[in-house]
């Protein structure tokens, strides 16, 4: 039976409960493994077919030998069910034996009373095995009052009727016993009998087994009026005399089945003639028997044709008669004492069990009244409800009144601290000391015995108390004393007492000690070993309290440390999947879980203990990879909508909190629905839907499984189709209602918040009982359906495992969020934050890849455009734009695919940020539009500049033709002279020719535009519709104001603010000066950036520039229309900005003219002509000189330009690939690094600039970082080397040497480098002598190029870094700034910058908010800087003024600022960073802001720099040692 490994090591319950591949097999496949394992699996699953043995021989012969008549019944590998039972029990430890016997009892199987030894000698009385069984029944004496009795089976005294066989018998003893115990026509198989499947084979090891079963009345049509026990000795009693002797001493009557009555029988019975036990002989046949001398002997004879029903009826009548007359009654505990006296071993008598019993009894003996005992012993729990209330009040601050938010919060914290002090100072009660002594430093077996015994005694005590209170309640409810019922209600709710109360008390002692003894005092702690003990309990399958339902509290520190110990014990790398059940009270939730997984959640009708419990199951190693986890954690919850809580005003919130917590922790939530009441069902669905909606919002995606209990019809699934449609309708209604309550109206259907398949995610489970309890057996269909549900759940569980550390984080963050009234806008979780950071980092990488691709395209395009002539420039424009669209489409598609893949992956991180998916995908489209507009605009600008240059070059080319002819003519003239002039003479001749030629060319200068007139014309058109007053002013304006000279440290924004703040003073009451200053700064920065961009293009002024500036001003004013800026002020702004731009654009034109003036351009070409003239005249090839000439005058300027064009991109890449590049990976991480740096320096001026001029501060930070981290010369050399390699590559190609003319060679060189170098187009000057030895020229050019490269690098090294940065085309400071600056929005209260990723995020958020005084807020009356922090205010009851409207509660800030997420601080220490900054620089900030110093709480003075840094690390999810 494959049980050999169990000989050396007994099977444990944990071995059986492990999840593995067998859980996914059909039940019928268990038989293939072995009959023993089939029995174990099925009995743990409460399957009534557990004892059915289908041998492999039967399976094989079923089809092949159907028609054969000679099949033997006794196959060589057949095994009797009772042999299986005996073998299994011998292979199990005591705790698994107990579980198996409990499950057998639930299935109404007879259980072993005396278990024979495997070797045949002796037996064991199974008292421990039966100690967990609790029975409820209604004796006939309570039938009318509908009362009931409940007691532990081993303590119930009742008559016992034993059935034995002497010799052979024609009657089947077990079959008749089943009929005795069963109602007529409804026989149950309590005892295994020969007609059962697999029971027709010879017993091998179960001879001498005594089984026992019981009858308990239900108060209606009962067979027996009181409980009765029936024992059954298997085999011939002559072979089991010791067992028979035991039965004679414990039984009221022994029924002996015989074949015949003879002298031997009477001789045998004569040994027991003085026994108090009655003997009844059951025999078939009719003969007169003389039994006069046997007063305790009765004979029941039957005719040979009598059937089993007749025999059963007579036996039942005889038993009833014995009961009426009064007979011996014993409990199982009494029987155990008799067994010991007879030398029969009792399983409970092992030393560990007895020691544990003594320890447990010592505690239980102190319990007289449960409520009083809890009050005296569990004193720390008495404070829990108060502490829980204070913690909630710290979050919700409903009783704040007119107290300042921070002060009130500190006051509440002091009260919590006082409670902890009181708890810490309590002496440990005697019972708790005994409990600790009994569990600490003991092995797991001893602890398990102790906890079992303690639970046994506690349940007994609680039952007695509960029974008395229920009787009193019934009496008072039926009288006029109804007013006393509420007190009894309280007593009833306090009458439960379990191990969880002891563990809860230990948790409180641990938390109080942990709170009071910190840092250097931590070594004084006495309870440090308790979390390890609790973790061992969890690993052993013991349910541990997750939520204390009595106080609606989670002991967070205790729970964290227990789970941390669990993590340590499992190797710190274990993953857990989580399954939870939710539903109405007393609908079979615990039974469902216990049946499904073989767990041990307490099962009872009605609820005494509130909250949630968790237990752990191990996943077997061979299944861990497939399931993606090492453990499955199962959470059992209290019932929702409990009647005893219905009267409490917060019962709905309580249920909502519970559902939110457990759904948030779960991967799969089972919603147990066993109700016909539609109203109640709707209430439950509302609670559940609320929880799922909240999870959708925070990125959790639990699967939902609806379980409909008590639906037994085989056609249930099909017939309930309409029911499923109706359920979905209800779910949609509930979703809409919940979404309205949570202010998330975009969700209108259940499918919006959860993937739900009505066909797959609904399970119909038949009723638990087959018949009427207490004699009902478990419905086999119930077990089988639950097993199918288990298979479905385990399949759904794949790859859902979480690290235990992550689970701890989820508990803490969910609990913190639940304590706030508005969950969705109060949720904070480092796992979600980390997942968001990873997503933002991924997006940032992709964004740079996309941006870089477009920068590269633009760099190449601008180079290509510069290489175009008048004929090709327009056609090239179309090609470039097509290439741009191709890159844009490709990169956008690629970026979206990567993000889609990220979100569709199975990793848990992706699911946590699912709600941001749309935002980030939209951000990709926004990025594409932005890059498209920017790149194509610059491309058009490059085209415009090239066309202007071509116009200038066309004019110059006409002059060049003249000069070319003059140079050629001069060469001919000099050659005709008889003497040979020297080089000096040649130079003089050339200078004379050049001067004469230039003077005759009649060169005209470029036209001078009237920029001021353009600006004024555009302004008048723009403001024409702004009213007569504005038009009148415009008509009187003939010139723009002169450019203002600003102070060296003054920005244009600050100047604008100073200039116009008096005119705008009427706005001060609405906004405060800071809002106006922000507006002016933003406007001036936008316009300055535009002007700077145009100036850097080095093109000529264009008349559209003024119009574009005016459009920028209009857009800024429209976006800030709430500032109510008048048309007069808008006109002033436009005049000021245009006046400041005028000088810049005039200088721009002058620079362009200077660079492109034909005379100047020809002058620059003069050395080139001079050299060409010399070479032509002297008729020397001068190949080395010509090569050097080409490198110096044409290639070198192009190479330097290209280095500057590419260097910016390389700098950004270098910074992002640097070891410290993480600081630019996300906006949040950048903030962390900046704030940490500020804290380290602790310089007021740095903080002031960071707060007041964040943009300037960040740019300066990035600028300094680039100067510090980048080796510019190294990057320049790489760029230069790459281009020169390309030139060298061309020079070394065989086809290069095939050119005959210099012009052809140079034309091909320019074509090869068209994307890399913009070479001056006056190379025809170089080709005045077109004939050349190309091979020799290429060799010399290659050498000269190497010299030129070295020369360029030497020149570049002499340039300082600031100059290099100013010369690059792509500005690295700007690119990195865009990456970390984000949207630029600031918190409306404290001005902290937004950290959200992507370009199109809907909501702004920041990790740490500041005291509002740092955002210049001050008290209206006292002018003191405000010290309130918005993250604290949003959980308080204070209000703020927006515009001139009425005040708005901070809790409803989203009504005014819907695009900001300001999460409440999870703790009083959460804002320590900025509290520290304000208290350190309070006076300086006050002086700078012209206010009085903040009057912050005294406690802030104790905040240290280390605490501020710790706060920073926590807020950004960094480890304390992070750099």
PDB file of C-alpha atoms in Angstrom, residues 75-216:
ATOM      1  CA  UNK A  75      -7.612 -11.416  -5.367  1.00  0.00           C
ATOM      2  CA  UNK A  76      -4.074 -11.912  -4.139  1.00  0.00           C
ATOM      3  CA  UNK A  77      -3.536  -8.114  -3.864  1.00  0.00           C
ATOM      4  CA  UNK A  78      -6.962  -7.323  -2.361  1.00  0.00           C
ATOM      5  CA  UNK A  79      -7.073  -5.668   1.049  1.00  0.00           C
ATOM      6  CA  UNK A  80      -9.859  -5.278   3.558  1.00  0.00           C
ATOM      7  CA  UNK A  81     -10.986  -1.700   4.399  1.00  0.00           C
ATOM      8  CA  UNK A  82     -10.419  -2.346   8.117  1.00  0.00           C
ATOM      9  CA  UNK A  83      -6.868  -3.527   7.391  1.00  0.00           C
ATOM     10  CA  UNK A  84      -6.374  -0.267   5.522  1.00  0.00           C
ATOM     11  CA  UNK A  85      -7.699   1.697   8.505  1.00  0.00           C
ATOM     12  CA  UNK A  86      -5.455  -0.131  10.988  1.00  0.00           C
ATOM     13  CA  UNK A  87      -2.384   0.249   8.790  1.00  0.00           C
ATOM     14  CA  UNK A  88      -3.018   3.953   8.223  1.00  0.00           C
ATOM     15  CA  UNK A  89      -3.495   4.681  11.914  1.00  0.00           C
ATOM     16  CA  UNK A  90      -0.316   2.800  12.807  1.00  0.00           C
ATOM     17  CA  UNK A  91       1.580   4.889  10.228  1.00  0.00           C
ATOM     18  CA  UNK A  92       0.297   8.222  11.584  1.00  0.00           C
ATOM     19  CA  UNK A  93       1.394  10.285  14.537  1.00  0.00           C
ATOM     20  CA  UNK A  94      -1.113  11.026  17.307  1.00  0.00           C
ATOM     21  CA  UNK A  95      -2.245  14.318  15.798  1.00  0.00           C
ATOM     22  CA  UNK A  96      -2.972  12.915  12.365  1.00  0.00           C
ATOM     23  CA  UNK A  97      -4.743   9.960  14.025  1.00  0.00           C
ATOM     24  CA  UNK A  98      -6.923  12.462  15.857  1.00  0.00           C
ATOM     25  CA  UNK A  99      -7.726  14.313  12.637  1.00  0.00           C
ATOM     26  CA  UNK A 100      -8.590  11.105  10.766  1.00  0.00           C
ATOM     27  CA  UNK A 101     -10.851   9.872  13.577  1.00  0.00           C
ATOM     28  CA  UNK A 102     -12.563  13.275  13.758  1.00  0.00           C
ATOM     29  CA  UNK A 103     -13.245  13.209  10.009  1.00  0.00           C
ATOM     30  CA  UNK A 104     -14.475   9.575  10.255  1.00  0.00           C
ATOM     31  CA  UNK A 105     -16.892  10.654  12.956  1.00  0.00           C
ATOM     32  CA  UNK A 106     -18.172  13.518  10.768  1.00  0.00           C
ATOM     33  CA  UNK A 107     -18.760  11.021   7.971  1.00  0.00           C
ATOM     34  CA  UNK A 108     -20.686   8.837  10.513  1.00  0.00           C
ATOM     35  CA  UNK A 109     -18.097   6.085  10.220  1.00  0.00           C
ATOM     36  CA  UNK A 110     -17.534   3.907  13.256  1.00  0.00           C
ATOM     37  CA  UNK A 111     -14.153   4.788  14.718  1.00  0.00           C
ATOM     38  CA  UNK A 112     -11.518   2.571  16.382  1.00  0.00           C
ATOM     39  CA  UNK A 113     -12.014   2.195  20.112  1.00  0.00           C
ATOM     40  CA  UNK A 114      -9.366  -0.524  20.551  1.00  0.00           C
ATOM     41  CA  UNK A 115      -6.718  -0.581  17.844  1.00  0.00           C
ATOM     42  CA  UNK A 116      -4.924  -3.946  17.590  1.00  0.00           C
ATOM     43  CA  UNK A 117      -1.161  -3.901  17.396  1.00  0.00           C
ATOM     44  CA  UNK A 118       0.320  -4.722  13.984  1.00  0.00           C
ATOM     45  CA  UNK A 119       2.190  -7.727  15.397  1.00  0.00           C
ATOM     46  CA  UNK A 120      -1.037  -9.101  16.890  1.00  0.00           C
ATOM     47  CA  UNK A 121      -0.133  -8.737  20.552  1.00  0.00           C
ATOM     48  CA  UNK A 122      -2.073  -6.204  22.609  1.00  0.00           C
ATOM     49  CA  UNK A 123      -4.138  -3.200  21.585  1.00  0.00           C
ATOM     50  CA  UNK A 124      -4.459   0.535  22.222  1.00  0.00           C
ATOM     51  CA  UNK A 125      -7.435   2.441  23.611  1.00  0.00           C
ATOM     52  CA  UNK A 126      -7.869   5.440  21.251  1.00  0.00           C
ATOM     53  CA  UNK A 127      -8.957   8.079  23.763  1.00  0.00           C
ATOM     54  CA  UNK A 128      -6.685  10.803  22.325  1.00  0.00           C
ATOM     55  CA  UNK A 129      -7.874   9.973  18.828  1.00  0.00           C
ATOM     56  CA  UNK A 130     -11.460  10.755  19.872  1.00  0.00           C
ATOM     57  CA  UNK A 131     -10.781  13.753  22.095  1.00  0.00           C
ATOM     58  CA  UNK A 132     -11.399  16.336  19.366  1.00  0.00           C
ATOM     59  CA  UNK A 133     -14.925  15.105  18.602  1.00  0.00           C
ATOM     60  CA  UNK A 134     -17.708  17.387  19.836  1.00  0.00           C
ATOM     61  CA  UNK A 135     -21.334  16.314  19.583  1.00  0.00           C
ATOM     62  CA  UNK A 136     -24.545  18.346  19.701  1.00  0.00           C
ATOM     63  CA  UNK A 137     -27.912  16.672  20.291  1.00  0.00           C
ATOM     64  CA  UNK A 138     -31.408  17.297  21.518  1.00  0.00           C
ATOM     65  CA  UNK A 139     -32.623  14.794  24.097  1.00  0.00           C
ATOM     66  CA  UNK A 140     -36.346  14.229  24.233  1.00  0.00           C
ATOM     67  CA  UNK A 141     -36.474  16.132  27.517  1.00  0.00           C
ATOM     68  CA  UNK A 142     -35.580  19.309  25.556  1.00  0.00           C
ATOM     69  CA  UNK A 143     -37.678  18.562  22.470  1.00  0.00           C
ATOM     70  CA  UNK A 144     -40.443  20.984  23.326  1.00  0.00           C
ATOM     71  CA  UNK A 145     -38.163  23.881  24.298  1.00  0.00           C
ATOM     72  CA  UNK A 146     -35.998  23.341  21.186  1.00  0.00           C
ATOM     73  CA  UNK A 147     -32.976  23.335  23.451  1.00  0.00           C
ATOM     74  CA  UNK A 148     -29.854  21.323  22.758  1.00  0.00           C
ATOM     75  CA  UNK A 149     -26.837  19.922  24.503  1.00  0.00           C
ATOM     76  CA  UNK A 150     -23.248  20.103  23.341  1.00  0.00           C
ATOM     77  CA  UNK A 151     -20.306  18.316  24.856  1.00  0.00           C
ATOM     78  CA  UNK A 152     -16.989  16.804  24.036  1.00  0.00           C
ATOM     79  CA  UNK A 153     -17.597  13.179  23.087  1.00  0.00           C
ATOM     80  CA  UNK A 154     -15.061  11.707  25.491  1.00  0.00           C
ATOM     81  CA  UNK A 155     -16.875  13.325  28.417  1.00  0.00           C
ATOM     82  CA  UNK A 156     -20.425  12.255  27.573  1.00  0.00           C
ATOM     83  CA  UNK A 157     -21.644   9.463  29.853  1.00  0.00           C
ATOM     84  CA  UNK A 158     -23.966   7.063  28.076  1.00  0.00           C
ATOM     85  CA  UNK A 159     -24.861   3.362  27.883  1.00  0.00           C
ATOM     86  CA  UNK A 160     -22.615   1.267  25.651  1.00  0.00           C
ATOM     87  CA  UNK A 161     -23.878  -1.820  23.838  1.00  0.00           C
ATOM     88  CA  UNK A 162     -21.140  -4.110  22.591  1.00  0.00           C
ATOM     89  CA  UNK A 163     -21.556  -6.653  19.788  1.00  0.00           C
ATOM     90  CA  UNK A 164     -19.298  -9.680  19.503  1.00  0.00           C
ATOM     91  CA  UNK A 165     -19.237 -13.007  17.682  1.00  0.00           C
ATOM     92  CA  UNK A 166     -18.455 -16.359  19.257  1.00  0.00           C
ATOM     93  CA  UNK A 167     -17.459 -18.915  16.657  1.00  0.00           C
ATOM     94  CA  UNK A 168     -19.400 -18.664  13.396  1.00  0.00           C
ATOM     95  CA  UNK A 169     -22.708 -16.947  12.853  1.00  0.00           C
ATOM     96  CA  UNK A 170     -25.157 -16.826   9.959  1.00  0.00           C
ATOM     97  CA  UNK A 171     -25.954 -13.223  10.813  1.00  0.00           C
ATOM     98  CA  UNK A 172     -23.767 -10.297   9.747  1.00  0.00           C
ATOM     99  CA  UNK A 173     -23.148  -8.478  12.981  1.00  0.00           C
ATOM    100  CA  UNK A 174     -21.973  -5.232  11.335  1.00  0.00           C
ATOM    101  CA  UNK A 175     -24.877  -5.163   8.879  1.00  0.00           C
ATOM    102  CA  UNK A 176     -27.409  -5.597  11.670  1.00  0.00           C
ATOM    103  CA  UNK A 177     -25.677  -2.902  13.755  1.00  0.00           C
ATOM    104  CA  UNK A 178     -26.027  -0.476  10.846  1.00  0.00           C
ATOM    105  CA  UNK A 179     -29.748  -1.266  10.717  1.00  0.00           C
ATOM    106  CA  UNK A 180     -30.086  -0.774  14.455  1.00  0.00           C
ATOM    107  CA  UNK A 181     -28.587   2.717  14.193  1.00  0.00           C
ATOM    108  CA  UNK A 182     -30.468   3.742  11.034  1.00  0.00           C
ATOM    109  CA  UNK A 183     -34.050   4.805  10.474  1.00  0.00           C
ATOM    110  CA  UNK A 184     -36.184   2.223   8.663  1.00  0.00           C
ATOM    111  CA  UNK A 185     -35.449   2.012   4.927  1.00  0.00           C
ATOM    112  CA  UNK A 186     -32.519   4.440   5.300  1.00  0.00           C
ATOM    113  CA  UNK A 187     -29.649   2.228   6.356  1.00  0.00           C
ATOM    114  CA  UNK A 188     -26.283   3.963   6.730  1.00  0.00           C
ATOM    115  CA  UNK A 189     -22.961   2.148   6.694  1.00  0.00           C
ATOM    116  CA  UNK A 190     -21.687   3.108  10.123  1.00  0.00           C
ATOM    117  CA  UNK A 191     -19.697  -0.128  10.391  1.00  0.00           C
ATOM    118  CA  UNK A 192     -17.790  -1.869   7.609  1.00  0.00           C
ATOM    119  CA  UNK A 193     -19.677  -5.016   6.581  1.00  0.00           C
ATOM    120  CA  UNK A 194     -19.069  -7.820   4.128  1.00  0.00           C
ATOM    121  CA  UNK A 195     -21.441  -6.467   1.484  1.00  0.00           C
ATOM    122  CA  UNK A 196     -19.423  -3.279   1.138  1.00  0.00           C
ATOM    123  CA  UNK A 197     -17.100  -2.750  -1.821  1.00  0.00           C
ATOM    124  CA  UNK A 198     -13.754  -4.401  -1.112  1.00  0.00           C
ATOM    125  CA  UNK A 199     -14.890  -5.841   2.268  1.00  0.00           C
ATOM    126  CA  UNK A 200     -15.410  -9.417   1.034  1.00  0.00           C
ATOM    127  CA  UNK A 201     -11.776 -10.404   1.534  1.00  0.00           C
ATOM    128  CA  UNK A 202      -9.999 -11.903   4.522  1.00  0.00           C
ATOM    129  CA  UNK A 203      -8.879  -9.511   7.237  1.00  0.00           C
ATOM    130  CA  UNK A 204      -5.157  -9.663   7.940  1.00  0.00           C
ATOM    131  CA  UNK A 205      -4.320  -7.170  10.699  1.00  0.00           C
ATOM    132  CA  UNK A 206      -7.700  -5.899  11.882  1.00  0.00           C
ATOM    133  CA  UNK A 207      -8.823  -9.010  13.773  1.00  0.00           C
ATOM    134  CA  UNK A 208      -9.530  -7.874  17.313  1.00  0.00           C
ATOM    135  CA  UNK A 209     -10.299  -4.305  16.212  1.00  0.00           C
ATOM    136  CA  UNK A 210     -13.087  -2.790  18.302  1.00  0.00           C
ATOM    137  CA  UNK A 211     -14.995  -0.064  16.542  1.00  0.00           C
ATOM    138  CA  UNK A 212     -17.447   2.264  18.195  1.00  0.00           C
ATOM    139  CA  UNK A 213     -20.276   4.406  16.891  1.00  0.00           C
ATOM    140  CA  UNK A 214     -22.941   6.480  18.584  1.00  0.00           C
ATOM    141  CA  UNK A 215     -26.536   7.389  18.284  1.00  0.00           C
ATOM    142  CA  UNK A 216     -27.542  10.952  19.192  1.00  0.00           C
TER     143      UNK A 216
END
